[in-house]
């Protein structure tokens, strides 16, 4: 879980409360902000490494600063709570944002390694079209678009109002 603290610091994110744990399937399906673990409780430990995630609840404003520094300023504006978590000893960050330049919603997924941060998924979506670039085949994850799980490749599919990051 020390990696989550490093990611937060490196990205300039402000965490709310301590590190929490939750069943991975429940965590990934939740589209709302996670429940904040009180600082006084301290970081929680993962008890079932194959089934649980350790996560940080991130202050929304700090995500905007990260997006502005990583891409063009004001191009992306967060529109759903981000997910910063550790699963099976690997660390990930998922950000949902409005892409003001291309007038669509965007989901950006990063995996953290010893070498740094790699973007492993980018999905742009509107009600009429969804485009994607995915490199998830070496992870236990997929992107779900209209009930269909996608793991790798580049392409287009039907439009949607929401895209989820899920277990494959």
PDB file of N, CA and C in Angstrom, residues 18-101:
ATOM      1  N   UNK A  18      -7.711   7.950   5.168  1.00  0.00           N
ATOM      2  CA  UNK A  18      -6.698   6.898   5.069  1.00  0.00           C
ATOM      3  C   UNK A  18      -7.010   5.966   3.895  1.00  0.00           C
ATOM      4  N   UNK A  19      -6.122   5.011   3.655  1.00  0.00           N
ATOM      5  CA  UNK A  19      -6.309   4.006   2.607  1.00  0.00           C
ATOM      6  C   UNK A  19      -7.378   3.016   3.061  1.00  0.00           C
ATOM      7  N   UNK A  20      -8.334   2.733   2.178  1.00  0.00           N
ATOM      8  CA  UNK A  20      -9.393   1.783   2.477  1.00  0.00           C
ATOM      9  C   UNK A  20      -9.208   0.500   1.698  1.00  0.00           C
ATOM     10  N   UNK A  21      -9.968  -0.519   2.051  1.00  0.00           N
ATOM     11  CA  UNK A  21      -9.969  -1.770   1.296  1.00  0.00           C
ATOM     12  C   UNK A  21     -11.410  -2.153   1.004  1.00  0.00           C
ATOM     13  N   UNK A  22     -11.580  -2.894  -0.090  1.00  0.00           N
ATOM     14  CA  UNK A  22     -12.920  -3.279  -0.519  1.00  0.00           C
ATOM     15  C   UNK A  22     -12.787  -4.422  -1.514  1.00  0.00           C
ATOM     16  N   UNK A  23     -13.827  -5.226  -1.648  1.00  0.00           N
ATOM     17  CA  UNK A  23     -13.834  -6.270  -2.671  1.00  0.00           C
ATOM     18  C   UNK A  23     -13.642  -5.601  -4.031  1.00  0.00           C
ATOM     19  N   UNK A  24     -12.739  -6.119  -4.835  1.00  0.00           N
ATOM     20  CA  UNK A  24     -12.405  -5.505  -6.120  1.00  0.00           C
ATOM     21  C   UNK A  24     -13.636  -5.328  -7.004  1.00  0.00           C
ATOM     22  N   UNK A  25     -14.460  -6.337  -7.091  1.00  0.00           N
ATOM     23  CA  UNK A  25     -15.632  -6.264  -7.963  1.00  0.00           C
ATOM     24  C   UNK A  25     -16.567  -5.137  -7.528  1.00  0.00           C
ATOM     25  N   UNK A  26     -16.736  -4.937  -6.236  1.00  0.00           N
ATOM     26  CA  UNK A  26     -17.594  -3.854  -5.734  1.00  0.00           C
ATOM     27  C   UNK A  26     -16.949  -2.489  -5.959  1.00  0.00           C
ATOM     28  N   UNK A  27     -15.659  -2.408  -5.726  1.00  0.00           N
ATOM     29  CA  UNK A  27     -14.941  -1.148  -5.907  1.00  0.00           C
ATOM     30  C   UNK A  27     -15.014  -0.688  -7.362  1.00  0.00           C
ATOM     31  N   UNK A  28     -14.743  -1.595  -8.279  1.00  0.00           N
ATOM     32  CA  UNK A  28     -14.711  -1.219  -9.685  1.00  0.00           C
ATOM     33  C   UNK A  28     -16.091  -0.861 -10.221  1.00  0.00           C
ATOM     34  N   UNK A  29     -17.138  -1.464  -9.715  1.00  0.00           N
ATOM     35  CA  UNK A  29     -18.508  -1.180 -10.179  1.00  0.00           C
ATOM     36  C   UNK A  29     -19.083   0.119  -9.615  1.00  0.00           C
ATOM     37  N   UNK A  30     -18.499   0.631  -8.541  1.00  0.00           N
ATOM     38  CA  UNK A  30     -19.023   1.840  -7.902  1.00  0.00           C
ATOM     39  C   UNK A  30     -18.674   3.068  -8.745  1.00  0.00           C
ATOM     40  N   UNK A  31     -19.698   3.801  -9.177  1.00  0.00           N
ATOM     41  CA  UNK A  31     -19.482   5.005  -9.978  1.00  0.00           C
ATOM     42  C   UNK A  31     -19.447   6.269  -9.126  1.00  0.00           C
ATOM     43  N   UNK A  32     -19.774   6.142  -7.852  1.00  0.00           N
ATOM     44  CA  UNK A  32     -19.771   7.291  -6.953  1.00  0.00           C
ATOM     45  C   UNK A  32     -18.463   7.330  -6.170  1.00  0.00           C
ATOM     46  N   UNK A  33     -18.271   8.394  -5.413  1.00  0.00           N
ATOM     47  CA  UNK A  33     -17.081   8.485  -4.573  1.00  0.00           C
ATOM     48  C   UNK A  33     -17.153   7.435  -3.475  1.00  0.00           C
ATOM     49  N   UNK A  34     -16.041   6.801  -3.217  1.00  0.00           N
ATOM     50  CA  UNK A  34     -15.956   5.793  -2.166  1.00  0.00           C
ATOM     51  C   UNK A  34     -16.104   6.434  -0.797  1.00  0.00           C
ATOM     52  N   UNK A  35     -16.476   5.625   0.158  1.00  0.00           N
ATOM     53  CA  UNK A  35     -16.558   6.091   1.538  1.00  0.00           C
ATOM     54  C   UNK A  35     -15.152   6.397   2.045  1.00  0.00           C
ATOM     55  N   UNK A  36     -14.996   7.551   2.663  1.00  0.00           N
ATOM     56  CA  UNK A  36     -13.695   7.970   3.178  1.00  0.00           C
ATOM     57  C   UNK A  36     -13.419   7.249   4.494  1.00  0.00           C
ATOM     58  N   UNK A  37     -12.235   6.667   4.617  1.00  0.00           N
ATOM     59  CA  UNK A  37     -11.804   6.026   5.861  1.00  0.00           C
ATOM     60  C   UNK A  37     -11.189   7.114   6.737  1.00  0.00           C
ATOM     61  N   UNK A  38     -11.680   7.244   7.940  1.00  0.00           N
ATOM     62  CA  UNK A  38     -11.179   8.273   8.855  1.00  0.00           C
ATOM     63  C   UNK A  38      -9.679   8.092   9.094  1.00  0.00           C
ATOM     64  N   UNK A  39      -8.949   9.203   9.091  1.00  0.00           N
ATOM     65  CA  UNK A  39      -7.500   9.174   9.339  1.00  0.00           C
ATOM     66  C   UNK A  39      -7.173   8.455  10.647  1.00  0.00           C
ATOM     67  N   UNK A  40      -8.017   8.646  11.653  1.00  0.00           N
ATOM     68  CA  UNK A  40      -7.764   8.044  12.968  1.00  0.00           C
ATOM     69  C   UNK A  40      -7.762   6.517  12.922  1.00  0.00           C
ATOM     70  N   UNK A  41      -8.397   5.924  11.904  1.00  0.00           N
ATOM     71  CA  UNK A  41      -8.412   4.461  11.760  1.00  0.00           C
ATOM     72  C   UNK A  41      -7.127   3.935  11.121  1.00  0.00           C
ATOM     73  N   UNK A  42      -6.397   4.816  10.467  1.00  0.00           N
ATOM     74  CA  UNK A  42      -5.169   4.415   9.789  1.00  0.00           C
ATOM     75  C   UNK A  42      -5.465   3.643   8.515  1.00  0.00           C
ATOM     76  N   UNK A  43      -4.412   3.365   7.758  1.00  0.00           N
ATOM     77  CA  UNK A  43      -4.563   2.609   6.517  1.00  0.00           C
ATOM     78  C   UNK A  43      -5.027   1.198   6.818  1.00  0.00           C
ATOM     79  N   UNK A  44      -5.987   0.715   6.040  1.00  0.00           N
ATOM     80  CA  UNK A  44      -6.480  -0.645   6.193  1.00  0.00           C
ATOM     81  C   UNK A  44      -5.595  -1.597   5.400  1.00  0.00           C
ATOM     82  N   UNK A  45      -5.501  -2.819   5.857  1.00  0.00           N
ATOM     83  CA  UNK A  45      -4.695  -3.844   5.183  1.00  0.00           C
ATOM     84  C   UNK A  45      -5.589  -4.745   4.345  1.00  0.00           C
ATOM     85  N   UNK A  46      -5.079  -5.195   3.217  1.00  0.00           N
ATOM     86  CA  UNK A  46      -5.807  -6.141   2.370  1.00  0.00           C
ATOM     87  C   UNK A  46      -5.747  -7.508   3.037  1.00  0.00           C
ATOM     88  N   UNK A  47      -6.904  -8.124   3.243  1.00  0.00           N
ATOM     89  CA  UNK A  47      -6.922  -9.441   3.877  1.00  0.00           C
ATOM     90  C   UNK A  47      -7.021 -10.575   2.853  1.00  0.00           C
ATOM     91  N   UNK A  48      -7.567 -10.290   1.661  1.00  0.00           N
ATOM     92  CA  UNK A  48      -7.691 -11.290   0.600  1.00  0.00           C
ATOM     93  C   UNK A  48      -7.083 -10.708  -0.682  1.00  0.00           C
ATOM     94  N   UNK A  49      -5.765 -10.849  -0.853  1.00  0.00           N
ATOM     95  CA  UNK A  49      -5.060 -10.187  -1.954  1.00  0.00           C
ATOM     96  C   UNK A  49      -5.608 -10.485  -3.355  1.00  0.00           C
ATOM     97  N   UNK A  50      -6.179 -11.653  -3.563  1.00  0.00           N
ATOM     98  CA  UNK A  50      -6.693 -11.987  -4.893  1.00  0.00           C
ATOM     99  C   UNK A  50      -8.068 -11.389  -5.158  1.00  0.00           C
ATOM    100  N   UNK A  51      -8.721 -10.879  -4.101  1.00  0.00           N
ATOM    101  CA  UNK A  51     -10.097 -10.412  -4.248  1.00  0.00           C
ATOM    102  C   UNK A  51     -10.317  -8.950  -3.858  1.00  0.00           C
ATOM    103  N   UNK A  52      -9.378  -8.351  -3.129  1.00  0.00           N
ATOM    104  CA  UNK A  52      -9.587  -6.999  -2.619  1.00  0.00           C
ATOM    105  C   UNK A  52      -8.635  -5.989  -3.242  1.00  0.00           C
ATOM    106  N   UNK A  53      -9.075  -4.734  -3.226  1.00  0.00           N
ATOM    107  CA  UNK A  53      -8.213  -3.628  -3.614  1.00  0.00           C
ATOM    108  C   UNK A  53      -7.958  -2.761  -2.388  1.00  0.00           C
ATOM    109  N   UNK A  54      -6.838  -2.083  -2.401  1.00  0.00           N
ATOM    110  CA  UNK A  54      -6.571  -1.006  -1.450  1.00  0.00           C
ATOM    111  C   UNK A  54      -6.741   0.257  -2.272  1.00  0.00           C
ATOM    112  N   UNK A  55      -7.459   1.232  -1.741  1.00  0.00           N
ATOM    113  CA  UNK A  55      -7.763   2.418  -2.531  1.00  0.00           C
ATOM    114  C   UNK A  55      -7.633   3.696  -1.713  1.00  0.00           C
ATOM    115  N   UNK A  56      -7.445   4.775  -2.449  1.00  0.00           N
ATOM    116  CA  UNK A  56      -7.428   6.109  -1.848  1.00  0.00           C
ATOM    117  C   UNK A  56      -8.586   6.899  -2.441  1.00  0.00           C
ATOM    118  N   UNK A  57      -9.271   7.655  -1.607  1.00  0.00           N
ATOM    119  CA  UNK A  57     -10.286   8.586  -2.086  1.00  0.00           C
ATOM    120  C   UNK A  57      -9.566   9.905  -2.364  1.00  0.00           C
ATOM    121  N   UNK A  58      -9.693  10.389  -3.584  1.00  0.00           N
ATOM    122  CA  UNK A  58      -8.935  11.545  -4.037  1.00  0.00           C
ATOM    123  C   UNK A  58      -9.823  12.782  -4.127  1.00  0.00           C
ATOM    124  N   UNK A  59      -9.290  13.894  -3.690  1.00  0.00           N
ATOM    125  CA  UNK A  59      -9.993  15.178  -3.789  1.00  0.00           C
ATOM    126  C   UNK A  59     -10.071  15.561  -5.269  1.00  0.00           C
ATOM    127  N   UNK A  60     -11.270  15.828  -5.762  1.00  0.00           N
ATOM    128  CA  UNK A  60     -11.501  16.079  -7.191  1.00  0.00           C
ATOM    129  C   UNK A  60     -10.635  17.201  -7.752  1.00  0.00           C
ATOM    130  N   UNK A  61     -10.458  18.290  -7.001  1.00  0.00           N
ATOM    131  CA  UNK A  61      -9.687  19.424  -7.503  1.00  0.00           C
ATOM    132  C   UNK A  61      -8.237  19.052  -7.817  1.00  0.00           C
ATOM    133  N   UNK A  62      -7.680  18.115  -7.057  1.00  0.00           N
ATOM    134  CA  UNK A  62      -6.281  17.756  -7.287  1.00  0.00           C
ATOM    135  C   UNK A  62      -6.115  16.975  -8.593  1.00  0.00           C
ATOM    136  N   UNK A  63      -7.171  16.329  -9.068  1.00  0.00           N
ATOM    137  CA  UNK A  63      -7.111  15.614 -10.344  1.00  0.00           C
ATOM    138  C   UNK A  63      -6.987  16.612 -11.495  1.00  0.00           C
ATOM    139  N   UNK A  64      -7.680  17.742 -11.387  1.00  0.00           N
ATOM    140  CA  UNK A  64      -7.618  18.756 -12.440  1.00  0.00           C
ATOM    141  C   UNK A  64      -6.193  19.254 -12.629  1.00  0.00           C
ATOM    142  N   UNK A  65      -5.483  19.493 -11.565  1.00  0.00           N
ATOM    143  CA  UNK A  65      -4.103  19.947 -11.650  1.00  0.00           C
ATOM    144  C   UNK A  65      -3.238  18.905 -12.364  1.00  0.00           C
ATOM    145  N   UNK A  66      -3.426  17.627 -12.029  1.00  0.00           N
ATOM    146  CA  UNK A  66      -2.684  16.546 -12.692  1.00  0.00           C
ATOM    147  C   UNK A  66      -2.973  16.537 -14.190  1.00  0.00           C
ATOM    148  N   UNK A  67      -4.251  16.635 -14.571  1.00  0.00           N
ATOM    149  CA  UNK A  67      -4.627  16.620 -15.986  1.00  0.00           C
ATOM    150  C   UNK A  67      -4.037  17.814 -16.732  1.00  0.00           C
ATOM    151  N   UNK A  68      -4.062  18.986 -16.104  1.00  0.00           N
ATOM    152  CA  UNK A  68      -3.514  20.186 -16.743  1.00  0.00           C
ATOM    153  C   UNK A  68      -2.021  20.071 -16.961  1.00  0.00           C
ATOM    154  N   UNK A  69      -1.307  19.446 -16.029  1.00  0.00           N
ATOM    155  CA  UNK A  69       0.143  19.293 -16.163  1.00  0.00           C
ATOM    156  C   UNK A  69       0.513  18.165 -17.131  1.00  0.00           C
ATOM    157  N   UNK A  70      -0.328  17.137 -17.235  1.00  0.00           N
ATOM    158  CA  UNK A  70      -0.034  15.978 -18.074  1.00  0.00           C
ATOM    159  C   UNK A  70      -0.448  16.171 -19.531  1.00  0.00           C
ATOM    160  N   UNK A  71      -1.466  17.006 -19.753  1.00  0.00           N
ATOM    161  CA  UNK A  71      -1.997  17.245 -21.093  1.00  0.00           C
ATOM    162  C   UNK A  71      -2.109  18.751 -21.283  1.00  0.00           C
ATOM    163  N   UNK A  72      -2.848  19.198 -22.287  1.00  0.00           N
ATOM    164  CA  UNK A  72      -3.095  20.631 -22.456  1.00  0.00           C
ATOM    165  C   UNK A  72      -3.945  21.136 -21.295  1.00  0.00           C
ATOM    166  N   UNK A  73      -3.622  22.317 -20.780  1.00  0.00           N
ATOM    167  CA  UNK A  73      -4.398  22.895 -19.681  1.00  0.00           C
ATOM    168  C   UNK A  73      -5.858  23.044 -20.101  1.00  0.00           C
ATOM    169  N   UNK A  74      -6.733  22.638 -19.227  1.00  0.00           N
ATOM    170  CA  UNK A  74      -8.194  22.727 -19.405  1.00  0.00           C
ATOM    171  C   UNK A  74      -8.759  21.835 -20.507  1.00  0.00           C
ATOM    172  N   UNK A  75      -7.937  20.984 -21.124  1.00  0.00           N
ATOM    173  CA  UNK A  75      -8.494  20.078 -22.131  1.00  0.00           C
ATOM    174  C   UNK A  75      -9.421  19.061 -21.474  1.00  0.00           C
ATOM    175  N   UNK A  76      -8.940  18.457 -20.379  1.00  0.00           N
ATOM    176  CA  UNK A  76      -9.732  17.444 -19.677  1.00  0.00           C
ATOM    177  C   UNK A  76     -10.228  18.002 -18.351  1.00  0.00           C
ATOM    178  N   UNK A  77     -11.514  17.765 -18.063  1.00  0.00           N
ATOM    179  CA  UNK A  77     -12.115  18.177 -16.797  1.00  0.00           C
ATOM    180  C   UNK A  77     -12.773  16.948 -16.190  1.00  0.00           C
ATOM    181  N   UNK A  78     -12.351  16.510 -14.995  1.00  0.00           N
ATOM    182  CA  UNK A  78     -12.925  15.308 -14.388  1.00  0.00           C
ATOM    183  C   UNK A  78     -14.456  15.400 -14.288  1.00  0.00           C
ATOM    184  N   UNK A  79     -15.135  14.289 -14.621  1.00  0.00           N
ATOM    185  CA  UNK A  79     -16.597  14.279 -14.543  1.00  0.00           C
ATOM    186  C   UNK A  79     -17.149  13.073 -13.776  1.00  0.00           C
ATOM    187  N   UNK A  80     -16.258  12.344 -13.121  1.00  0.00           N
ATOM    188  CA  UNK A  80     -16.638  11.194 -12.309  1.00  0.00           C
ATOM    189  C   UNK A  80     -15.491  10.966 -11.323  1.00  0.00           C
ATOM    190  N   UNK A  81     -15.774  10.484 -10.108  1.00  0.00           N
ATOM    191  CA  UNK A  81     -14.669  10.283  -9.154  1.00  0.00           C
ATOM    192  C   UNK A  81     -13.588   9.349  -9.724  1.00  0.00           C
ATOM    193  N   UNK A  82     -12.322   9.758  -9.607  1.00  0.00           N
ATOM    194  CA  UNK A  82     -11.228   8.914 -10.092  1.00  0.00           C
ATOM    195  C   UNK A  82     -11.024   7.713  -9.177  1.00  0.00           C
ATOM    196  N   UNK A  83     -10.286   6.744  -9.662  1.00  0.00           N
ATOM    197  CA  UNK A  83      -9.953   5.567  -8.865  1.00  0.00           C
ATOM    198  C   UNK A  83      -8.431   5.426  -8.837  1.00  0.00           C
ATOM    199  N   UNK A  84      -7.869   5.430  -7.642  1.00  0.00           N
ATOM    200  CA  UNK A  84      -6.446   5.185  -7.435  1.00  0.00           C
ATOM    201  C   UNK A  84      -6.390   3.996  -6.498  1.00  0.00           C
ATOM    202  N   UNK A  85      -5.817   2.879  -6.995  1.00  0.00           N
ATOM    203  CA  UNK A  85      -5.896   1.652  -6.215  1.00  0.00           C
ATOM    204  C   UNK A  85      -4.758   0.692  -6.509  1.00  0.00           C
ATOM    205  N   UNK A  86      -4.627  -0.269  -5.600  1.00  0.00           N
ATOM    206  CA  UNK A  86      -3.664  -1.352  -5.741  1.00  0.00           C
ATOM    207  C   UNK A  86      -4.436  -2.659  -5.758  1.00  0.00           C
ATOM    208  N   UNK A  87      -4.128  -3.505  -6.737  1.00  0.00           N
ATOM    209  CA  UNK A  87      -4.783  -4.801  -6.860  1.00  0.00           C
ATOM    210  C   UNK A  87      -3.727  -5.826  -7.231  1.00  0.00           C
ATOM    211  N   UNK A  88      -3.671  -6.894  -6.470  1.00  0.00           N
ATOM    212  CA  UNK A  88      -2.693  -7.971  -6.690  1.00  0.00           C
ATOM    213  C   UNK A  88      -1.273  -7.406  -6.842  1.00  0.00           C
ATOM    214  N   UNK A  89      -0.942  -6.486  -5.922  1.00  0.00           N
ATOM    215  CA  UNK A  89       0.380  -5.881  -5.793  1.00  0.00           C
ATOM    216  C   UNK A  89       0.786  -4.988  -6.961  1.00  0.00           C
ATOM    217  N   UNK A  90      -0.172  -4.557  -7.776  1.00  0.00           N
ATOM    218  CA  UNK A  90       0.098  -3.605  -8.851  1.00  0.00           C
ATOM    219  C   UNK A  90      -0.801  -2.393  -8.652  1.00  0.00           C
ATOM    220  N   UNK A  91      -0.310  -1.231  -9.069  1.00  0.00           N
ATOM    221  CA  UNK A  91      -1.014   0.032  -8.816  1.00  0.00           C
ATOM    222  C   UNK A  91      -1.571   0.637 -10.098  1.00  0.00           C
ATOM    223  N   UNK A  92      -2.776   1.204  -9.970  1.00  0.00           N
ATOM    224  CA  UNK A  92      -3.493   1.749 -11.118  1.00  0.00           C
ATOM    225  C   UNK A  92      -4.166   3.070 -10.762  1.00  0.00           C
ATOM    226  N   UNK A  93      -4.428   3.861 -11.811  1.00  0.00           N
ATOM    227  CA  UNK A  93      -5.206   5.082 -11.668  1.00  0.00           C
ATOM    228  C   UNK A  93      -6.146   5.152 -12.872  1.00  0.00           C
ATOM    229  N   UNK A  94      -7.424   5.426 -12.601  1.00  0.00           N
ATOM    230  CA  UNK A  94      -8.422   5.569 -13.656  1.00  0.00           C
ATOM    231  C   UNK A  94      -9.076   6.937 -13.486  1.00  0.00           C
ATOM    232  N   UNK A  95      -9.089   7.710 -14.575  1.00  0.00           N
ATOM    233  CA  UNK A  95      -9.697   9.046 -14.547  1.00  0.00           C
ATOM    234  C   UNK A  95     -10.736   9.141 -15.657  1.00  0.00           C
ATOM    235  N   UNK A  96     -11.933   9.578 -15.277  1.00  0.00           N
ATOM    236  CA  UNK A  96     -12.980   9.876 -16.248  1.00  0.00           C
ATOM    237  C   UNK A  96     -13.060  11.389 -16.362  1.00  0.00           C
ATOM    238  N   UNK A  97     -13.061  11.898 -17.599  1.00  0.00           N
ATOM    239  CA  UNK A  97     -13.054  13.346 -17.789  1.00  0.00           C
ATOM    240  C   UNK A  97     -13.783  13.725 -19.072  1.00  0.00           C
ATOM    241  N   UNK A  98     -14.138  14.974 -19.140  1.00  0.00           N
ATOM    242  CA  UNK A  98     -14.694  15.557 -20.360  1.00  0.00           C
ATOM    243  C   UNK A  98     -13.520  16.080 -21.168  1.00  0.00           C
ATOM    244  N   UNK A  99     -13.434  15.667 -22.445  1.00  0.00           N
ATOM    245  CA  UNK A  99     -12.400  16.147 -23.355  1.00  0.00           C
ATOM    246  C   UNK A  99     -12.985  17.354 -24.094  1.00  0.00           C
ATOM    247  N   UNK A 100     -12.608  18.544 -23.652  1.00  0.00           N
ATOM    248  CA  UNK A 100     -13.153  19.765 -24.246  1.00  0.00           C
ATOM    249  C   UNK A 100     -12.653  20.011 -25.661  1.00  0.00           C
ATOM    250  N   UNK A 101     -11.490  19.472 -26.004  1.00  0.00           N
ATOM    251  CA  UNK A 101     -10.928  19.678 -27.343  1.00  0.00           C
ATOM    252  C   UNK A 101     -11.687  18.843 -28.382  1.00  0.00           C
TER     253      UNK A 101
END
